[in-house]
PDB file of C-alpha atoms in Angstrom:
ATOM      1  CA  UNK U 249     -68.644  44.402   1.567  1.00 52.00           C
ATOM      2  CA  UNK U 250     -68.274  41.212   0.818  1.00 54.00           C
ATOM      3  CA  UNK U 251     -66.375  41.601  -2.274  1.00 57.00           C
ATOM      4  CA  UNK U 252     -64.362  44.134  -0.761  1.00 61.00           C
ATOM      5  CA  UNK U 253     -62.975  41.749   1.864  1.00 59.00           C
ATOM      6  CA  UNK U 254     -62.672  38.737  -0.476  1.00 62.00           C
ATOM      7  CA  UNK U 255     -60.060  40.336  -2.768  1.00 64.00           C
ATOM      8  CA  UNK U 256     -57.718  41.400  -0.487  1.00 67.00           C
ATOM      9  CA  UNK U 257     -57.163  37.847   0.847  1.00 68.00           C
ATOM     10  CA  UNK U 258     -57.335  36.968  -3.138  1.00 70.00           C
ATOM     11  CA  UNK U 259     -54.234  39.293  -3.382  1.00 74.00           C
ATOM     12  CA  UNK U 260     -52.743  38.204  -0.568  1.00 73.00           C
ATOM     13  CA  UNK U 261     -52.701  34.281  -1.491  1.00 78.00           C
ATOM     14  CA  UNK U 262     -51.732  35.002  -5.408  1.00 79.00           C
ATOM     15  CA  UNK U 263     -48.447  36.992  -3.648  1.00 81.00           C
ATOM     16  CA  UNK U 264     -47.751  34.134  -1.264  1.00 82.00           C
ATOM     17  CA  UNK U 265     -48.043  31.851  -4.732  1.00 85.00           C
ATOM     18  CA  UNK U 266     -45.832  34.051  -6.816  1.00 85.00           C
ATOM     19  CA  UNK U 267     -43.462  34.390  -3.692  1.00 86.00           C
ATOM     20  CA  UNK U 268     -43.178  30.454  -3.294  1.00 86.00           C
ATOM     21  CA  UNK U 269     -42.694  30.462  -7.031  1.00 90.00           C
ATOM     22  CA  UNK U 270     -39.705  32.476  -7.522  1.00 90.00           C
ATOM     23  CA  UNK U 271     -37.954  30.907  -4.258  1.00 90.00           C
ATOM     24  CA  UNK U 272     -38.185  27.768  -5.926  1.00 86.00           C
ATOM     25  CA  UNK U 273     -37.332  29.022  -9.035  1.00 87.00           C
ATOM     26  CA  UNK U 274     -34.063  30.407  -7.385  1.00 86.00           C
ATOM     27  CA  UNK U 275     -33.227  27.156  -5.738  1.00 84.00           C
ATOM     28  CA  UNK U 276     -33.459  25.156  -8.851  1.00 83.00           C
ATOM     29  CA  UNK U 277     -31.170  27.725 -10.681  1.00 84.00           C
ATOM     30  CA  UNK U 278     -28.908  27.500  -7.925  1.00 83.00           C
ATOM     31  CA  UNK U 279     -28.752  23.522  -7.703  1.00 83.00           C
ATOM     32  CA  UNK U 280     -28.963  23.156 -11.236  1.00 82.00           C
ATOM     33  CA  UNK U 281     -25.881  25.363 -11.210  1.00 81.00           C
ATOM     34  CA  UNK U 282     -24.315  23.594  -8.506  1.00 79.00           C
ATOM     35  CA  UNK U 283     -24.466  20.183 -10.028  1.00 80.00           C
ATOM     36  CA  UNK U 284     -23.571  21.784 -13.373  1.00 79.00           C
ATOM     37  CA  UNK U 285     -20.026  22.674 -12.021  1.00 79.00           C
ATOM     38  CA  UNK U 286     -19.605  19.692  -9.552  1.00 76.00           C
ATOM     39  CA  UNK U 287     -19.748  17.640 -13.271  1.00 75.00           C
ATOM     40  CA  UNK U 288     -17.447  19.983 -14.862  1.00 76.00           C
ATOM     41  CA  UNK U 289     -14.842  20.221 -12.188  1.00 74.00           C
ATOM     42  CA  UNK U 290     -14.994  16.007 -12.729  1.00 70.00           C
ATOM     43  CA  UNK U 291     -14.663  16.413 -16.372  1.00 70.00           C
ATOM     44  CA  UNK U 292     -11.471  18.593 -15.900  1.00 60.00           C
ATOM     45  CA  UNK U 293      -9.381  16.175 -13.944  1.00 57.00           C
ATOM     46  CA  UNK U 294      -9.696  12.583 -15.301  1.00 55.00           C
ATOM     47  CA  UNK U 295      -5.802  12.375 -15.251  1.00 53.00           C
ATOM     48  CA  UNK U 296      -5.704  12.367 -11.500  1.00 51.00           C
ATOM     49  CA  UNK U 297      -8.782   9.850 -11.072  1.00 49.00           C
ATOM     50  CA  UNK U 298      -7.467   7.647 -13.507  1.00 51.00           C
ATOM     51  CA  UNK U 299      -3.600   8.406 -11.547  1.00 49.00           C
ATOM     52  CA  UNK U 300      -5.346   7.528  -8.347  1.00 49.00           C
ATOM     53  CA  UNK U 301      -6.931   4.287  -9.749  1.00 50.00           C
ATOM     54  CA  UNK U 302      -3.699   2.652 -11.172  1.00 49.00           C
ATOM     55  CA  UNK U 303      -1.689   0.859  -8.797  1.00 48.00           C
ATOM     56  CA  UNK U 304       1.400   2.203  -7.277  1.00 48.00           C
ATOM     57  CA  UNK U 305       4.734   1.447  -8.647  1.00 46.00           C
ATOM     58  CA  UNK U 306       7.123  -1.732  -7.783  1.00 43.00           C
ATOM     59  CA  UNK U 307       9.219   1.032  -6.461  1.00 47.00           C
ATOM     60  CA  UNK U 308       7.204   2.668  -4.527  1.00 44.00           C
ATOM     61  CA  UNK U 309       5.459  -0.172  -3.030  1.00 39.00           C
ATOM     62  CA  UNK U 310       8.498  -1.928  -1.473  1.00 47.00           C
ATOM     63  CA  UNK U 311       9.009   1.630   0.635  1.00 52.00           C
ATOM     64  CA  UNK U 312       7.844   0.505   3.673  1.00 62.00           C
ATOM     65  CA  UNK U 313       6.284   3.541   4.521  1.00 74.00           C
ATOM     66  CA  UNK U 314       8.118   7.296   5.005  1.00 83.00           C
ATOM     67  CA  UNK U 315      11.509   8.174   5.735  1.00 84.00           C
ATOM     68  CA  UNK U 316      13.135   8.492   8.606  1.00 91.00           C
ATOM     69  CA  UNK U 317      15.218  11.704   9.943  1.00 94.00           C
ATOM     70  CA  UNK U 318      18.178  11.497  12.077  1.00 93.00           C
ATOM     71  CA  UNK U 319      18.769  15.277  13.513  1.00 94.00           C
ATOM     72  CA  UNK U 320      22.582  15.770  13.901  1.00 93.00           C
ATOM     73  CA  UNK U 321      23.967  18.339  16.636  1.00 93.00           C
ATOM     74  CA  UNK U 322      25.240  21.585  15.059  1.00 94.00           C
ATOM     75  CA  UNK U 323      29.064  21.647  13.976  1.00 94.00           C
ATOM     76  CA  UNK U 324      30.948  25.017  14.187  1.00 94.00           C
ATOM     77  CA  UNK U 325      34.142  24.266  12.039  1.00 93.00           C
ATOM     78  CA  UNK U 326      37.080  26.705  10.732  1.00 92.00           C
ATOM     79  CA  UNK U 327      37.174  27.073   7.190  1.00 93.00           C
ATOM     80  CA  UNK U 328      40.426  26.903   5.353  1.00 91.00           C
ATOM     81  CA  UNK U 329      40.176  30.250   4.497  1.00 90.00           C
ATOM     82  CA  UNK U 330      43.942  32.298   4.669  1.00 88.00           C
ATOM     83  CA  UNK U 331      44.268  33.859   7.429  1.00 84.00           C
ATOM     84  CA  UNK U 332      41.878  31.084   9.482  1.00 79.00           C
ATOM     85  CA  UNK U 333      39.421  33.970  10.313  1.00 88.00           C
ATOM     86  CA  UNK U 334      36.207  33.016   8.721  1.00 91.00           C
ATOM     87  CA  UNK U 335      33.955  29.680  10.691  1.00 92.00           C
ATOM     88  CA  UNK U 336      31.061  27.771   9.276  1.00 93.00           C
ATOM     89  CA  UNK U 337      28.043  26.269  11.478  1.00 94.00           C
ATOM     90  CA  UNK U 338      26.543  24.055   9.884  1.00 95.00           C
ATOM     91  CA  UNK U 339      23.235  21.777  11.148  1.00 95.00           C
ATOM     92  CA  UNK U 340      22.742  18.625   9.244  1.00 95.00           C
ATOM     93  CA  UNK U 341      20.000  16.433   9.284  1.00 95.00           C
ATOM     94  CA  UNK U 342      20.102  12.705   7.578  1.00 94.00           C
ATOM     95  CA  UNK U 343      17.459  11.348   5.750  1.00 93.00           C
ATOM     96  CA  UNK U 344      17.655   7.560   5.879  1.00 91.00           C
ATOM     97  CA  UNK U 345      15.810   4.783   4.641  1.00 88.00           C
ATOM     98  CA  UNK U 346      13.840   3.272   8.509  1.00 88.00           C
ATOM     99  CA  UNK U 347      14.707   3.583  12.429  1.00 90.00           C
ATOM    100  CA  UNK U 348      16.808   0.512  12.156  1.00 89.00           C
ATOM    101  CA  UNK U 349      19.591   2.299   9.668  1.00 88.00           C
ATOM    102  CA  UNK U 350      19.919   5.846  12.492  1.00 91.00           C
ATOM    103  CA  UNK U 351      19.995   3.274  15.340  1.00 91.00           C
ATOM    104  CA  UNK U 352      23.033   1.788  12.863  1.00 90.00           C
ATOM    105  CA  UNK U 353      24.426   5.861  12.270  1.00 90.00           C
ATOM    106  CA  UNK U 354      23.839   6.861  15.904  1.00 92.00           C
ATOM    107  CA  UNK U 355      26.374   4.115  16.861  1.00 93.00           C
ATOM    108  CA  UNK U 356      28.974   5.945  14.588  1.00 92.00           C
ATOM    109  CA  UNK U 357      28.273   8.793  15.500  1.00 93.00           C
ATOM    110  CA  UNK U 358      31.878  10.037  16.977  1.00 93.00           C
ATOM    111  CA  UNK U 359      33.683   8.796  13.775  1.00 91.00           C
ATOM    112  CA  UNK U 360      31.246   9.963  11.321  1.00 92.00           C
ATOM    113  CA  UNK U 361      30.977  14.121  13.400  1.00 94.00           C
ATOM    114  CA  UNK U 362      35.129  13.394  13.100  1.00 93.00           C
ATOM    115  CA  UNK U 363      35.011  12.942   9.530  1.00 93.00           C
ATOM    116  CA  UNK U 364      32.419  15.676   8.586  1.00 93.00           C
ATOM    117  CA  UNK U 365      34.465  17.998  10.655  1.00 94.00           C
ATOM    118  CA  UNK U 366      37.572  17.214   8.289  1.00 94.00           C
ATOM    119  CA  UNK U 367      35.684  17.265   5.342  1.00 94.00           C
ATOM    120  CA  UNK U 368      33.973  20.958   6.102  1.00 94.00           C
ATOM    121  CA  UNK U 369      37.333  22.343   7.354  1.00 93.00           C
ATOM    122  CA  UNK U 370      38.693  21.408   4.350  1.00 93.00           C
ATOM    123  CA  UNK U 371      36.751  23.873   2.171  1.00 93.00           C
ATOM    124  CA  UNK U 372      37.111  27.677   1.843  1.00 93.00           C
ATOM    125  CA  UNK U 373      34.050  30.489   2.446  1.00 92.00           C
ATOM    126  CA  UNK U 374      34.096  30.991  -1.220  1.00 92.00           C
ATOM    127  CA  UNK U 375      33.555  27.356  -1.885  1.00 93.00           C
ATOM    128  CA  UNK U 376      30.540  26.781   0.453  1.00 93.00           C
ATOM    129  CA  UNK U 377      28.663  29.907  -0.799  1.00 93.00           C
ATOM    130  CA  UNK U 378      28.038  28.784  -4.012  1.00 94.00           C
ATOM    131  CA  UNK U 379      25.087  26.166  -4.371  1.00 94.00           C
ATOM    132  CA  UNK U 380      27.635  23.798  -6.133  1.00 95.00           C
ATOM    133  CA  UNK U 381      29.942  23.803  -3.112  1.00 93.00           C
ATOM    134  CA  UNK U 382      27.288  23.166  -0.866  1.00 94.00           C
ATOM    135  CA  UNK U 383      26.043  20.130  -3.124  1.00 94.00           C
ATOM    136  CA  UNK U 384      29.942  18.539  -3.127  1.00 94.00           C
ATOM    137  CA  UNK U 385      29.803  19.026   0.400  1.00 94.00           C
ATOM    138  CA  UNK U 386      26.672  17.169   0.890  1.00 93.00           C
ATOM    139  CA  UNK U 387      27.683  14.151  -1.465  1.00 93.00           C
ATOM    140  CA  UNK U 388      30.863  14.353   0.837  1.00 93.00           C
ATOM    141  CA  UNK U 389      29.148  13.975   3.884  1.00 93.00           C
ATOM    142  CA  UNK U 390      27.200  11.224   2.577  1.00 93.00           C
ATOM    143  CA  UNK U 391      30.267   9.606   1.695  1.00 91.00           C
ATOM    144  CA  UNK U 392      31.830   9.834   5.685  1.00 90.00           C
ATOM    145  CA  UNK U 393      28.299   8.761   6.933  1.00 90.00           C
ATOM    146  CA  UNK U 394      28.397   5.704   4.370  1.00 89.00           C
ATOM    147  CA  UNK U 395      31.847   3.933   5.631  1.00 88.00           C
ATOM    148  CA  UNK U 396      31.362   3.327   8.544  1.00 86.00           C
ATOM    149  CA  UNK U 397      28.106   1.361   7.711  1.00 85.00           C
ATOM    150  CA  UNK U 398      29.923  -0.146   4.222  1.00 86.00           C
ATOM    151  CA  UNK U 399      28.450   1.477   1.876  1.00 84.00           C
ATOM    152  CA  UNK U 400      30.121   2.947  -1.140  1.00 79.00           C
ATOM    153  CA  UNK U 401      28.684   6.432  -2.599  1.00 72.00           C
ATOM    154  CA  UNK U 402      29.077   6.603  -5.940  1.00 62.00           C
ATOM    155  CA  UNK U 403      30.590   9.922  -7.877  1.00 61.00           C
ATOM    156  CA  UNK U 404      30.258  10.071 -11.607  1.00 56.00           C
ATOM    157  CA  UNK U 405      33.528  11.007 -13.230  1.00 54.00           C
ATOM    158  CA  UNK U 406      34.151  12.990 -15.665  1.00 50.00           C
ATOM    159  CA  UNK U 407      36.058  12.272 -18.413  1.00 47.00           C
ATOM    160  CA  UNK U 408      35.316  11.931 -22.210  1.00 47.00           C
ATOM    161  CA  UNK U 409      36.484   8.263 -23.022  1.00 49.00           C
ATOM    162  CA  UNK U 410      36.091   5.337 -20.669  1.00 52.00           C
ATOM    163  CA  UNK U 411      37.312   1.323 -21.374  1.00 56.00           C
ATOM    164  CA  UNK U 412      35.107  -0.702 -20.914  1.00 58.00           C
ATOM    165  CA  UNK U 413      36.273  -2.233 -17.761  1.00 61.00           C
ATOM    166  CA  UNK U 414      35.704   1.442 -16.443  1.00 61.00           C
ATOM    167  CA  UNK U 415      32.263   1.656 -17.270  1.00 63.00           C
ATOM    168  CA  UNK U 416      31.676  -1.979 -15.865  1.00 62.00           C
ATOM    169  CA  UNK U 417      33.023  -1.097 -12.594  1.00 59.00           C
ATOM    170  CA  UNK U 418      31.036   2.153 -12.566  1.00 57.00           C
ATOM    171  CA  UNK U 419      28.373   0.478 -12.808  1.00 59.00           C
ATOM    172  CA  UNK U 420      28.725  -1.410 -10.291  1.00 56.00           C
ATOM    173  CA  UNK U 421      29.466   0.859  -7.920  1.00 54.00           C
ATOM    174  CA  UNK U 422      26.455   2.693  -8.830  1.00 54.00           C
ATOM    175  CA  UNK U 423      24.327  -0.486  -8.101  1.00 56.00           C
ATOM    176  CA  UNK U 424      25.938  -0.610  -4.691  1.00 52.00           C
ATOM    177  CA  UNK U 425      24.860   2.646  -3.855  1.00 52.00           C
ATOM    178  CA  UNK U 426      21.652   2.755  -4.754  1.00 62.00           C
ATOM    179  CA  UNK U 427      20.986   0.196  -1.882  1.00 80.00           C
ATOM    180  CA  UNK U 428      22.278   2.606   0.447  1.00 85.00           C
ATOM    181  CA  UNK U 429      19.701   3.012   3.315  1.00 88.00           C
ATOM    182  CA  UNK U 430      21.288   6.811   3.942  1.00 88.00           C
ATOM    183  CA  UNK U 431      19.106   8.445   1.091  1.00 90.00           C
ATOM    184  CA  UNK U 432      20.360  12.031   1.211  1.00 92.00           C
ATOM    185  CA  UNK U 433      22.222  14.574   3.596  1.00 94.00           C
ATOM    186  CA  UNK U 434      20.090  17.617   4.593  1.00 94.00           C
ATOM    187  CA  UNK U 435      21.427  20.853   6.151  1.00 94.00           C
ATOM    188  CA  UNK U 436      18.567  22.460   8.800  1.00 93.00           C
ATOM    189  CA  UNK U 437      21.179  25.862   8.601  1.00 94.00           C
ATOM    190  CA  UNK U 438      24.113  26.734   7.331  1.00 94.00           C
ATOM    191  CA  UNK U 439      25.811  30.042   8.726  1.00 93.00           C
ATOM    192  CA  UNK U 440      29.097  31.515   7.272  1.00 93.00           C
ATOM    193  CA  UNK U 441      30.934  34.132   9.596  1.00 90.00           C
TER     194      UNK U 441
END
């Protein structure tokens, strides 16, 4: 009976072997496969480790860190449409260069709502549903939020020969506005009725 008794527990510790076997078979694949793509995900994006260990721009380095947004109250302004019936309301946010420049803006506040109010009520339903309309009217805006704080915005022109004194001032008056700390003119809605 001995024998009897001794092969059961025979079979019993060769299935616990095979069973510890083929778990650790299975975790090696699964590692193995693991590490496998871990190294080819690396492969497949050298660009952005080699991006990320170049040093940042000039440009971008001097930004002193992100912008800064100046919410605007909501306008509701006629529209020079004929008959005087259509209205535009129009929410405009200002994206400017640090919390110094919209303390600067909030003090002109009054003029600079004045002259957005003539500048929208100066365009038609027509003009403002179009994407170029809306564009103008931004570059407008700009404009009326620049003067007060003496800053020119500059507006390429159009035309097919230029002198050279032209070009120079141009130029110029791009250089100007590229110091502008009022980056760009943002509209949070913009409702036609």
């Amino acid at each position: 009976m001995s024998d009897n008794a001794a092969a059961p527990a025979k079979e019993k510790t060769k299935s616990k072997k095979l069973l510890v076997i083929i778990i650790g078979v299975v975790l090696l694949l699964v590692l193995g496969g693991g590490a496998a793509a871990w190294l080819l995900s690396s492969r497949a994006h050298p660009k952005e480790e080699e991006a990320a260990e170049e040093p940042a721009p000039a440009k971008e380095s001097a930004a002193k860190g992100p912008p800064t947004f100046l919410p605007m109250e909501n306008m509701v302004v006629n529209l020079a449409d004929p008959g005087g019936e259509r209205f535009a309301q129009i929410g405009i946010t200002l994206e400017v260069a640090d919390a110094k420049t919209a303390d600067q803006v909030k003090q002109y506040l009054p003029s600079i709502r004045s002259g957005i109010l003539m500048v929208v009520s100066q365009r038609t339903s027509t003009e403002l549903l179009q994407r170029e309309g809306k564009e103008k009217l931004s570059n407008d805006i700009l404009r009326e939020v620049s003067k007060p704080l003496g800053f020119p915005v500059y507006t390429p022109k159009k035309r097919a020969s230029q002198d050279s004194e032209d070009e120079e001032e141009e130029r110029a008056a791009r250089r100007r506005a590229e110091k502008n700390p009022v980056k760009r003119v943002l509209f949070s809605s913009f409702i036609i009725q």
